[in-house]
Coordinates of N, CA, C and O in Angstrom, one line a residue:
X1 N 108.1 172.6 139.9 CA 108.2 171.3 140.6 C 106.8 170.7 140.8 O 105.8 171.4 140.9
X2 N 106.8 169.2 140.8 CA 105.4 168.9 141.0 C 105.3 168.8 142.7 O 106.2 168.9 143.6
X3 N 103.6 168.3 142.8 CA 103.1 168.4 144.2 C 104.3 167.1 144.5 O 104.9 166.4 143.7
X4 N 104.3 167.2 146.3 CA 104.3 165.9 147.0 C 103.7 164.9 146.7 O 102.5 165.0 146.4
X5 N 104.5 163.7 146.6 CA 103.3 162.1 146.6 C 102.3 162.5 148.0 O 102.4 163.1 149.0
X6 N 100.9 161.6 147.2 CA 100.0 161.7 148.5 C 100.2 160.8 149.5 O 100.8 159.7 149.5
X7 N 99.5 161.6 150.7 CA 100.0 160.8 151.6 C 99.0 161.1 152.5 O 99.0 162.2 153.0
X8 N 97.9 160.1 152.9 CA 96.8 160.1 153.8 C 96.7 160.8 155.2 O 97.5 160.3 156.0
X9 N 96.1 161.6 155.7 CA 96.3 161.7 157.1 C 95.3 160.6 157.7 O 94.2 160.4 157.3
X10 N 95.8 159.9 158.6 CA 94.7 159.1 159.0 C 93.6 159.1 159.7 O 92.8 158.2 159.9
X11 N 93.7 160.6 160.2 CA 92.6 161.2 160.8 C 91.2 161.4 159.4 O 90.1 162.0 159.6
X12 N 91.6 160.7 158.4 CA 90.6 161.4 157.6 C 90.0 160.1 157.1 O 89.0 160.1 156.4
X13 N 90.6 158.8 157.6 CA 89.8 157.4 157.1 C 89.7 157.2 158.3 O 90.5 157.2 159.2
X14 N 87.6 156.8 158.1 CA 87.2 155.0 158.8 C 88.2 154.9 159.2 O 89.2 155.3 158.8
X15 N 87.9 154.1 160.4 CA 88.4 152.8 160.9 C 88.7 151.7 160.1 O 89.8 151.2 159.7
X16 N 87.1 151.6 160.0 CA 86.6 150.2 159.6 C 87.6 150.1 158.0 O 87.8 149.1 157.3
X17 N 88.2 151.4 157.6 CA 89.4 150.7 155.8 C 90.6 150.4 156.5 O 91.7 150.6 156.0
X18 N 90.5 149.9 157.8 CA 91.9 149.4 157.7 C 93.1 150.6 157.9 O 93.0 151.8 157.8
X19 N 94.3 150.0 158.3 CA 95.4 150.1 158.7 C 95.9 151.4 157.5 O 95.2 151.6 156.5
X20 N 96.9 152.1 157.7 CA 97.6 153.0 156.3 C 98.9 152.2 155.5 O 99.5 152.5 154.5
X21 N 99.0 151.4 156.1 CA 100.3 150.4 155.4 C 99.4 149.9 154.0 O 100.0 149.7 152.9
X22 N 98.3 149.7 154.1 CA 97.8 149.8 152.3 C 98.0 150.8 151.0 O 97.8 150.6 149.7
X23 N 98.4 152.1 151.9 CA 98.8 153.0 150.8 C 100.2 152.4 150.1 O 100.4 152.3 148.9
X24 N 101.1 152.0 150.9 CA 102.0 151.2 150.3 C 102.2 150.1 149.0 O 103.2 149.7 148.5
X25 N 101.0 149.8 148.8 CA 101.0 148.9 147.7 C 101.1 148.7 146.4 O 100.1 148.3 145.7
X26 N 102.0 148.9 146.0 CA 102.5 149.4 144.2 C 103.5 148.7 143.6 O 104.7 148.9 144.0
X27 N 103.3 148.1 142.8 CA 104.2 146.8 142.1 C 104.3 147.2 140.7 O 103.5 147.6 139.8
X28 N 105.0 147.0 140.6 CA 106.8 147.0 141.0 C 106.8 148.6 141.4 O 106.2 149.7 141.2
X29 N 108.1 148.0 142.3 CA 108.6 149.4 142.7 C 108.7 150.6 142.0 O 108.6 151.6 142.7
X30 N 108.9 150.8 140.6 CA 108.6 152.0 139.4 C 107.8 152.2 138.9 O 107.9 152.9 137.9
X31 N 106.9 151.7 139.3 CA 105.3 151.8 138.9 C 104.7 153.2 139.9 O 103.6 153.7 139.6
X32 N 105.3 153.6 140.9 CA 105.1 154.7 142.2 C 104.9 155.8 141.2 O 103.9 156.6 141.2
X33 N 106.0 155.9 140.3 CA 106.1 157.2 139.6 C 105.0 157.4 138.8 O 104.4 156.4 138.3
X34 N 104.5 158.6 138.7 CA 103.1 158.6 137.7 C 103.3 158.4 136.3 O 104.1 159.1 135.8
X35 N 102.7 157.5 135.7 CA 102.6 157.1 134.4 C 103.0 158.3 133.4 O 102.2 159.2 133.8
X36 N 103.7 158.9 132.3 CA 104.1 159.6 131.6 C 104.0 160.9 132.0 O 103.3 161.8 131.5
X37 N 105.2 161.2 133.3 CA 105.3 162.2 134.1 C 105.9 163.4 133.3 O 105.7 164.6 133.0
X38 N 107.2 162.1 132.9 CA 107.7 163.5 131.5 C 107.0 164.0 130.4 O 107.1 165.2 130.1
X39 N 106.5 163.4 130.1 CA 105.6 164.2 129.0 C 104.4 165.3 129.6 O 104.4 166.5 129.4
X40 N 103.5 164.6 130.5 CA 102.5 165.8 131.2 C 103.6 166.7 131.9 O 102.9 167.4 132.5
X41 N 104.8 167.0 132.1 CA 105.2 168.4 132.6 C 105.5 169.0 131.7 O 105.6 170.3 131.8
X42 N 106.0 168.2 130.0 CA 106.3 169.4 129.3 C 105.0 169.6 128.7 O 104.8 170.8 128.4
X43 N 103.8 168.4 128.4 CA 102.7 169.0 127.5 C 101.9 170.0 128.4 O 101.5 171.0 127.8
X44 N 101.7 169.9 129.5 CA 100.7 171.0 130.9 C 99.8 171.0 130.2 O 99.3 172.1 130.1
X45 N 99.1 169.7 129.3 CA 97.5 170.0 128.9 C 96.5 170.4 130.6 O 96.6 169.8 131.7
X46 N 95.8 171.5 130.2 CA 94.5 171.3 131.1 C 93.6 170.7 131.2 O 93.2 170.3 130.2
X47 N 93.0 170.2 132.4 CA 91.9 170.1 132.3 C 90.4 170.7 132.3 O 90.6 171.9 132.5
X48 N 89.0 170.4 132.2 CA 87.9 171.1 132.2 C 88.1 172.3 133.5 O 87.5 173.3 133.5
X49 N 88.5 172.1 133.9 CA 88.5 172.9 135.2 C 89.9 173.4 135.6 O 90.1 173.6 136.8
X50 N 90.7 173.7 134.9 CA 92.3 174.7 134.6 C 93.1 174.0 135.2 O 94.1 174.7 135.3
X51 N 93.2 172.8 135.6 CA 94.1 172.1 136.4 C 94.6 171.4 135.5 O 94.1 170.5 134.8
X52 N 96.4 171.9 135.6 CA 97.0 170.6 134.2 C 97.3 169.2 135.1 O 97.7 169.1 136.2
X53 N 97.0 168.1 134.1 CA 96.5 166.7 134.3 C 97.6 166.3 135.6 O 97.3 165.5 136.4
X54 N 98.7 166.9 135.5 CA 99.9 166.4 136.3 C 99.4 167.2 138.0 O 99.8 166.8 139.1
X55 N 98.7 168.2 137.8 CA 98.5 168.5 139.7 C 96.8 167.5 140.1 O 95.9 167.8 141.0
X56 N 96.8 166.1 139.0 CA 96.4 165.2 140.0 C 97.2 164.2 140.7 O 98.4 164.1 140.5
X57 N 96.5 163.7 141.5 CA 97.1 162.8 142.4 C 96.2 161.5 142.6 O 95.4 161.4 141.7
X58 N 96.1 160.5 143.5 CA 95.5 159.6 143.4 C 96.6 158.1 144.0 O 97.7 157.7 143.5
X59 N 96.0 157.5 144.8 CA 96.3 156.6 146.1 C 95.4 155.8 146.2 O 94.2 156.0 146.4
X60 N 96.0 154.6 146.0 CA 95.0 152.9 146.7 C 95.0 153.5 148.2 O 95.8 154.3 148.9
X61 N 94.0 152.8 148.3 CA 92.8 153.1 150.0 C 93.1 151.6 150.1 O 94.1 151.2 150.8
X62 N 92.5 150.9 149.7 CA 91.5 149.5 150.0 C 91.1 148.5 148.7 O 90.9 149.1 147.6
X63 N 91.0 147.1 148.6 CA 90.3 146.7 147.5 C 88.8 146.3 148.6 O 88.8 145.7 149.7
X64 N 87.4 147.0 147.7 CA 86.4 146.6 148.2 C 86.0 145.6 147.7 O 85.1 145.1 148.4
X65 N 86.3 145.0 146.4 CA 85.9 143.2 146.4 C 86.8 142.7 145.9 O 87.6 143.6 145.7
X66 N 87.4 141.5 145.5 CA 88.4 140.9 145.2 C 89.5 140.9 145.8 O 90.4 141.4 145.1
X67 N 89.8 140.5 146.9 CA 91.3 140.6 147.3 C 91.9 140.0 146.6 O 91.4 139.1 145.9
X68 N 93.4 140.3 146.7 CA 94.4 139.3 145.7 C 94.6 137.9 145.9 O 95.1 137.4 146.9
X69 N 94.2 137.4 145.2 CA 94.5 136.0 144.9 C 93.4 135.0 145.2 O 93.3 133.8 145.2
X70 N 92.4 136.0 145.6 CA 91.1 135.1 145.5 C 90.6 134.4 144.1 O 90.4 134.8 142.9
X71 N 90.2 132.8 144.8 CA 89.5 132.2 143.8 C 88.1 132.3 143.0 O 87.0 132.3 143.5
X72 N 88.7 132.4 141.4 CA 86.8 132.3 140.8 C 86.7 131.8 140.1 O 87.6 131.7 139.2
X73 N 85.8 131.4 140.1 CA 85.5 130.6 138.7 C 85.5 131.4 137.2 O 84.9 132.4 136.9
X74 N 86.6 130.4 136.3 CA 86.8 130.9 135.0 C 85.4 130.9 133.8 O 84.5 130.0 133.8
X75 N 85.6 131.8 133.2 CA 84.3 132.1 132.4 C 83.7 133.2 132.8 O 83.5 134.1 132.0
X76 N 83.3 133.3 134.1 CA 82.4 134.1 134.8 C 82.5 135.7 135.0 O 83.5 136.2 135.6
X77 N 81.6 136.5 134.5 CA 82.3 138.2 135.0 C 82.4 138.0 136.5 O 81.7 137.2 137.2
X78 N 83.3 138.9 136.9 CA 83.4 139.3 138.0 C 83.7 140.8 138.2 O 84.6 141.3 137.4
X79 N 83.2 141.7 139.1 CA 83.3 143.0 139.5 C 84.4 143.0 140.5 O 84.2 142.3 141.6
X80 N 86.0 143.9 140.2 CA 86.4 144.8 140.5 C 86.5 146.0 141.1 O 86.6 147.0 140.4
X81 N 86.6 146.0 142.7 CA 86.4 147.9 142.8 C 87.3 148.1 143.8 O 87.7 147.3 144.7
X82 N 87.7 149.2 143.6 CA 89.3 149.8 144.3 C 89.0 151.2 144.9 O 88.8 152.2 144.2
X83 N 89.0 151.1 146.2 CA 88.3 152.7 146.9 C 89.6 153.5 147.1 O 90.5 152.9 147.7
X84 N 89.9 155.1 146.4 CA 90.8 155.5 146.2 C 90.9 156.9 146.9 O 89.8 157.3 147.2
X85 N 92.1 157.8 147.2 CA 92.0 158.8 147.3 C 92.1 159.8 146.1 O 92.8 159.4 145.1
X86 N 91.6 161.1 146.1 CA 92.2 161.9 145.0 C 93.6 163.0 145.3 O 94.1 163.7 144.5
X87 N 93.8 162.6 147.0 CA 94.5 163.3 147.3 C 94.8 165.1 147.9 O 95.9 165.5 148.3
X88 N 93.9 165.6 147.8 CA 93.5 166.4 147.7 C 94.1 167.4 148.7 O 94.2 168.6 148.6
X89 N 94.4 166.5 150.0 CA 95.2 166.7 150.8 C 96.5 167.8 150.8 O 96.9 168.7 151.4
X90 N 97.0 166.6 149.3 CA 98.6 167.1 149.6 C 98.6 168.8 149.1 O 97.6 169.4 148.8
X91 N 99.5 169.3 149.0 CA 99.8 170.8 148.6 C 99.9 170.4 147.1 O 100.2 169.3 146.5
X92 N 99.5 171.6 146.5 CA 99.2 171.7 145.0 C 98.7 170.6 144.1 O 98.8 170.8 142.9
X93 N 97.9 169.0 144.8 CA 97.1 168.3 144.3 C 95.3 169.2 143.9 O 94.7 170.0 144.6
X94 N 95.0 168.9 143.0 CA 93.1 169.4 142.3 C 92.8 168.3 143.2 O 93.5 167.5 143.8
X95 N 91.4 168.6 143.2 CA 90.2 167.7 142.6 C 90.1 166.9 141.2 O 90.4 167.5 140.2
X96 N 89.8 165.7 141.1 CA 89.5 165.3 139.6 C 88.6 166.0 139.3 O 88.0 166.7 140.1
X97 N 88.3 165.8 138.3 CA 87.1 166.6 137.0 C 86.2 165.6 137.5 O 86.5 164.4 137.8
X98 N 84.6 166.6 137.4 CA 83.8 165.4 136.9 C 83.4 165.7 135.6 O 83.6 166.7 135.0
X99 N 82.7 164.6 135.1 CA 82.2 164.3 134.0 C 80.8 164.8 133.7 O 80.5 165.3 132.7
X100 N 80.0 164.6 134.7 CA 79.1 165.1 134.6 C 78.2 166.1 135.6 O 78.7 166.1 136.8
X101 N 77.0 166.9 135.4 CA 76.8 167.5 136.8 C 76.4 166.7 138.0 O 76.2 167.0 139.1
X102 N 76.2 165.4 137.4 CA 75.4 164.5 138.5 C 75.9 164.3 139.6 O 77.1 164.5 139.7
X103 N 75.1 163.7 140.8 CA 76.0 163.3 141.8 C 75.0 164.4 143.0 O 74.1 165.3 142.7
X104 N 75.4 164.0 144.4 CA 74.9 164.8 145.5 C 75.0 166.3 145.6 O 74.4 167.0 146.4
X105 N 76.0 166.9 144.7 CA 77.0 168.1 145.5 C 78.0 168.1 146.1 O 78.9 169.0 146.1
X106 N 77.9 166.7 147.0 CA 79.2 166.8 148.1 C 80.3 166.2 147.3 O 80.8 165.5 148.2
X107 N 80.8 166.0 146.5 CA 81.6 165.8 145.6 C 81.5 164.4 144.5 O 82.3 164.0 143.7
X108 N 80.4 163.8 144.8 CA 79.8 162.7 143.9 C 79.9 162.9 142.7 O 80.1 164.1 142.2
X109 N 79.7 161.7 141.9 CA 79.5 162.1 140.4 C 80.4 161.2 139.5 O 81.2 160.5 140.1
X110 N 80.4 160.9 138.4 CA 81.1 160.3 137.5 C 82.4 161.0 136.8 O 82.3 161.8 135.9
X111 N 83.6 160.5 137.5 CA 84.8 161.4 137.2 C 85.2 161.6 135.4 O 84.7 161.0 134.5
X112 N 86.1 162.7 135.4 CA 86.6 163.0 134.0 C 88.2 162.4 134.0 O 89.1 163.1 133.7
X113 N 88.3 161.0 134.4 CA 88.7 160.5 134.6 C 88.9 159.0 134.0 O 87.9 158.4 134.3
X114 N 89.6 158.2 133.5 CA 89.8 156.6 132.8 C 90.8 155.8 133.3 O 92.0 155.9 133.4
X115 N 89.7 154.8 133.7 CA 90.8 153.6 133.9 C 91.4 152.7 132.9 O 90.7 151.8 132.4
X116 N 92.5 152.8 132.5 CA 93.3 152.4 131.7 C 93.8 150.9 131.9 O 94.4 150.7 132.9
X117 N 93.6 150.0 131.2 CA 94.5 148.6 131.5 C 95.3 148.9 130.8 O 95.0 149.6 129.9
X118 N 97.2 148.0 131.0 CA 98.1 148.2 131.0 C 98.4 146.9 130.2 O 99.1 145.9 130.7
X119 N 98.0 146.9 129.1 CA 98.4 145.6 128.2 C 99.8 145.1 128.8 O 99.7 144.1 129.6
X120 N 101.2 145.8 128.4 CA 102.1 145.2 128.4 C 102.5 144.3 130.0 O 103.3 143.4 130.2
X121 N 101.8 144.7 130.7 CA 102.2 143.6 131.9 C 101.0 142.8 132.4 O 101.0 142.2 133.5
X122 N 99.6 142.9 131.4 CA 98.7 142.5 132.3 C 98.4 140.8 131.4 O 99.1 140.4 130.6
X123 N 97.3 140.0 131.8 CA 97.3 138.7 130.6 C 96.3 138.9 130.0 O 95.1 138.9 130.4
X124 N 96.8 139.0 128.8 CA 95.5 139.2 128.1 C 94.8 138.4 127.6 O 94.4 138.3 126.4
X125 N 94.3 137.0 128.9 CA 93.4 136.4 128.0 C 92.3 136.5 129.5 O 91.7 135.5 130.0
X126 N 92.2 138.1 130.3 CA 91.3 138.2 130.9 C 90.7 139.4 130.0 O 91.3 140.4 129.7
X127 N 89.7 139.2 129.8 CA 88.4 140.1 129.2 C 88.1 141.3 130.4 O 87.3 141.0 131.3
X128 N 88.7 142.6 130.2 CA 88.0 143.7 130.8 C 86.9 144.8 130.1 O 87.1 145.6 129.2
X129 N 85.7 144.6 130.8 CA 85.1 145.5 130.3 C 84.3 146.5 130.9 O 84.2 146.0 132.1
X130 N 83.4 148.0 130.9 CA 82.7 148.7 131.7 C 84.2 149.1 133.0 O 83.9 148.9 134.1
X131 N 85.1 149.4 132.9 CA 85.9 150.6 133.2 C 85.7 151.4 133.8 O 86.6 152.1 133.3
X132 N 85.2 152.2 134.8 CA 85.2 153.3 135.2 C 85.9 154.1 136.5 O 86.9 153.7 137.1
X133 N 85.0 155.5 136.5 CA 85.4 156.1 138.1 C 84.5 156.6 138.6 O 83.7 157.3 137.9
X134 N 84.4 156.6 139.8 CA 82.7 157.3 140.5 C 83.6 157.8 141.3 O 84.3 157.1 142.1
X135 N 83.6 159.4 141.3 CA 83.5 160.7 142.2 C 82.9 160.3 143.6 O 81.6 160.3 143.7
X136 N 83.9 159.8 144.9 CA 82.8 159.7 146.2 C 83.0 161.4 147.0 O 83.6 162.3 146.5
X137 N 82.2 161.3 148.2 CA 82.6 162.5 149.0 C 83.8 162.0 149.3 O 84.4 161.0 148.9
X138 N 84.2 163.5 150.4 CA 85.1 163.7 150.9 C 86.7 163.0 150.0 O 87.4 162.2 150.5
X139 N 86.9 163.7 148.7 CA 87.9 163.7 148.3 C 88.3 161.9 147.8 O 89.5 161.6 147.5
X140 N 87.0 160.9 148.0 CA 87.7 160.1 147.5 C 86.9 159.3 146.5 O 85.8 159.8 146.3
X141 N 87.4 158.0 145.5 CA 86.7 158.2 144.7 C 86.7 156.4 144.6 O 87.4 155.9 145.6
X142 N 86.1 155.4 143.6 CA 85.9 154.1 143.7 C 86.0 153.5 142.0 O 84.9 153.5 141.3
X143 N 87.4 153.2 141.5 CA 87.4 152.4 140.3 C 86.7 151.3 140.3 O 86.5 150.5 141.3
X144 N 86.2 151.2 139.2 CA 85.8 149.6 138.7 C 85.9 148.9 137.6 O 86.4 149.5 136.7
X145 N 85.6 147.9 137.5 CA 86.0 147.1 136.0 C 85.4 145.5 136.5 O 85.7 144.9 137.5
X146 N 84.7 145.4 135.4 CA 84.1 144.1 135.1 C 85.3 143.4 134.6 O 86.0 144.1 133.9
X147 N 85.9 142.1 134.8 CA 86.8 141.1 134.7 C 86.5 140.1 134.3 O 85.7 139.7 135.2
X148 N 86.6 139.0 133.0 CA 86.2 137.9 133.0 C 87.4 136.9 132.9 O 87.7 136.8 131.7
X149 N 88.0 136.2 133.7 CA 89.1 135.4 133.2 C 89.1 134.2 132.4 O 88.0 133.8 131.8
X150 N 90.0 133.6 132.2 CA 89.4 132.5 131.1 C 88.6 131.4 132.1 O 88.4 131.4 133.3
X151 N 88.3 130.3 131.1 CA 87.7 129.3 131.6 C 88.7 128.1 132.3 O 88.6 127.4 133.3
X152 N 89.7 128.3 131.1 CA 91.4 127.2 131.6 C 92.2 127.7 130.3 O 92.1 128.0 129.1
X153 N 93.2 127.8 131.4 CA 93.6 126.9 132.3 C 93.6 127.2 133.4 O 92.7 128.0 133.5
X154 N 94.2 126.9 134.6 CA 93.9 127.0 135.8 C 95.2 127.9 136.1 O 96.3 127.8 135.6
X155 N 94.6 129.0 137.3 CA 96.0 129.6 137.7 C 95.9 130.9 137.9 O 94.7 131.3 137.9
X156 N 97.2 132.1 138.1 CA 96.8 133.2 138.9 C 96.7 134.2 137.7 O 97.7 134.0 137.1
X157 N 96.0 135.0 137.2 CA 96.1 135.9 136.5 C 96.0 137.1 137.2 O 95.3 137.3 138.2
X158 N 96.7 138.1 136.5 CA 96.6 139.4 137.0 C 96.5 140.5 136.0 O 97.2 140.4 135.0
X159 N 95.8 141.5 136.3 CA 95.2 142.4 134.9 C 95.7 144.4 136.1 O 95.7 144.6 137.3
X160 N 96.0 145.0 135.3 CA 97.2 145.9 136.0 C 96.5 147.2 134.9 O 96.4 147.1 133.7
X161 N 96.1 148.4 135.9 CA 95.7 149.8 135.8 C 96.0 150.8 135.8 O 96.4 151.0 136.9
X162 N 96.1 151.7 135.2 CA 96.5 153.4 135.5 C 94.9 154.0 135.8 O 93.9 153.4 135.6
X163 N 95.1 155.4 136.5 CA 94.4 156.1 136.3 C 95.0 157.1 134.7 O 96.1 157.2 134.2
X164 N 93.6 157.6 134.3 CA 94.8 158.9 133.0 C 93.4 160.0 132.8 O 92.2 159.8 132.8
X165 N 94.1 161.5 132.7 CA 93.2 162.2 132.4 C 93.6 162.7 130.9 O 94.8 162.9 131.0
X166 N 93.2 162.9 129.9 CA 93.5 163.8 129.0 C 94.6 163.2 128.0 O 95.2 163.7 127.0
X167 N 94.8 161.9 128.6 CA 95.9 160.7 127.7 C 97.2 161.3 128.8 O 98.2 161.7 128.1
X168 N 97.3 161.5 130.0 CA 98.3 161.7 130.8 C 98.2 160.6 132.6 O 97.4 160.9 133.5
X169 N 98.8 159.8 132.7 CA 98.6 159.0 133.5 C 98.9 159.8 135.0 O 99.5 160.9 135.2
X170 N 98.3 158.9 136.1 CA 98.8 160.0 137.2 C 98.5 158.8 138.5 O 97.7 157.9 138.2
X171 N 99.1 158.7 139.7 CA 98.5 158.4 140.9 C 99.3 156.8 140.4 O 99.9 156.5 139.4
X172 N 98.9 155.9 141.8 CA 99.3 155.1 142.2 C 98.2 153.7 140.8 O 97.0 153.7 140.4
X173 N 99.7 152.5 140.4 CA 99.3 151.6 139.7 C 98.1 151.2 140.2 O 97.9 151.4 141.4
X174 N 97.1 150.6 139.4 CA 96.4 149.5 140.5 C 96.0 148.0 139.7 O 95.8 148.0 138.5
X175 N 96.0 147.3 140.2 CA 95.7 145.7 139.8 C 94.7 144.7 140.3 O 94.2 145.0 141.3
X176 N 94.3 143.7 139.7 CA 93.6 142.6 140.1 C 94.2 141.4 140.0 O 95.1 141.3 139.1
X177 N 93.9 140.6 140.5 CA 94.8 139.1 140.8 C 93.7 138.2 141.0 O 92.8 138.3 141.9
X178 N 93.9 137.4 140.4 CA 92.5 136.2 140.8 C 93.5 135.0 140.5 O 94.6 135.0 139.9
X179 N 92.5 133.9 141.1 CA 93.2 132.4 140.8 C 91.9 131.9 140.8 O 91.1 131.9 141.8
X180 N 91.8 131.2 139.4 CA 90.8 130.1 138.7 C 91.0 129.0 139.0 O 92.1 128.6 138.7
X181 N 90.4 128.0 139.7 CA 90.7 126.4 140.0 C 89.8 126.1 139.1 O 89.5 124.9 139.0

C-alpha cells in the first residue's frame, strides 16, 4: 500500500505562510492523485538513495511570487516560485534526493528532482524556461520556472506542473496563471 496523502501539521509552518486551507489547492479535482501512480507501483524504480520514486510525497505550501491571476506584461520573463513541502511527515514518505552535495547540511541543496510542464492542459504559447528544485530546511523545498507569456493577445494564461523523479510523477499538481493587459 502506498503512504498517506500529505498532510501538514501546522505546528511546523510560520505564521507568516498563511492559513492550511492552501494545501487544498489542486485543479482539477484528479490531478490530487500522483501523476503515473500505476506505473511507479508496478515499475518500484529506486532512487539514489533506495527510496522507490512512489514513497515521495510533496504539497503546495504557498505561491512566493505570482499569485493567480496577476497582471504582467506580455513579452517579459517573469520568475515563478512555489514553496513546497516534501512531506516527510507523513508515514512511509523519503526525503527527495539531492542532486548534489551542496547546500548547508541542514537539508539544502539542489533536488534530484524535475519540474515537469504539462503540455496537454497548459498554453503553449507561454515560453518556460530554467525549471527547477531547491532543497530548503526543515523538509521543505521551493520550485521555480522562468515564464515568458506572449506579447498578445490579451488574457489569462495558465502553464500547469508535476513534480517527477526518475520519469515517475508524484505530489500535488502545481500551476501559474497570469493575465496580460
Amino acid at each position: 500500500p502506498l503512504p498517506p496523502p500529505c498532510v501538514e501539521p501546522t505546528h511546523l509552518l510560520p505564521e507568516e505562510w498563511g492559513p492550511m486551507s492552501t494545501l487544498a489547492r489542486v485543479a482539477p479535482a484528479t490531478a490530487s492523485e500522483p501523476l503515473g501512480h500505476a506505473e511507479a507501483s508496478a515499475a518500484r524504480r529506486p532512487d539514489s538513495e533506495g527510496a522507490p520514486s512512489e514513497a515521495l510525497g510533496g504539497a503546495f505550501l504557498d505561491d512566493l511570487t505570482l499569485p493567480d491571476g496577476i497582471q504582467v506584461q506580455g513579452g517579459r520573463p517573469v520568475e515563478k516560485k512555489w514553496l513546497l513541502s516534501q512531506c516527510v511527515e507523513s508515514e512511509g514518505r523519503s526525503p527527495w534526493p539531492r542532486r548534489s552535495s551542496g547546500g548547508d547540511g541542514g537539508g539544502s541543496g539542489v533536488a534530484d528532482v524535475e519540474l515537469v510542464r504539462e503540455d496537454a492542459d497548459s498554453d503553449g504559447r507561454v515560453l518556460v524556461r530554467g525549471a527547477r528544485v531547491v532543497l530548503l530546511p526543515r523538509g521543505r523545498a521551493e520550485a521555480r520556472a522562468m515564464l515568458t507569456p506572449p506579447s498578445a493577445p490579451s488574457g489569462p494564461y495558465s502553464v500547469y506542473f508535476r513534480l517527477t523523479h526518475n520519469g515517475v510523477g508524484f505530489g500535488e499538481r502545481l500551476w501559474a496563471s497570469v493575465e496580460v493587459a
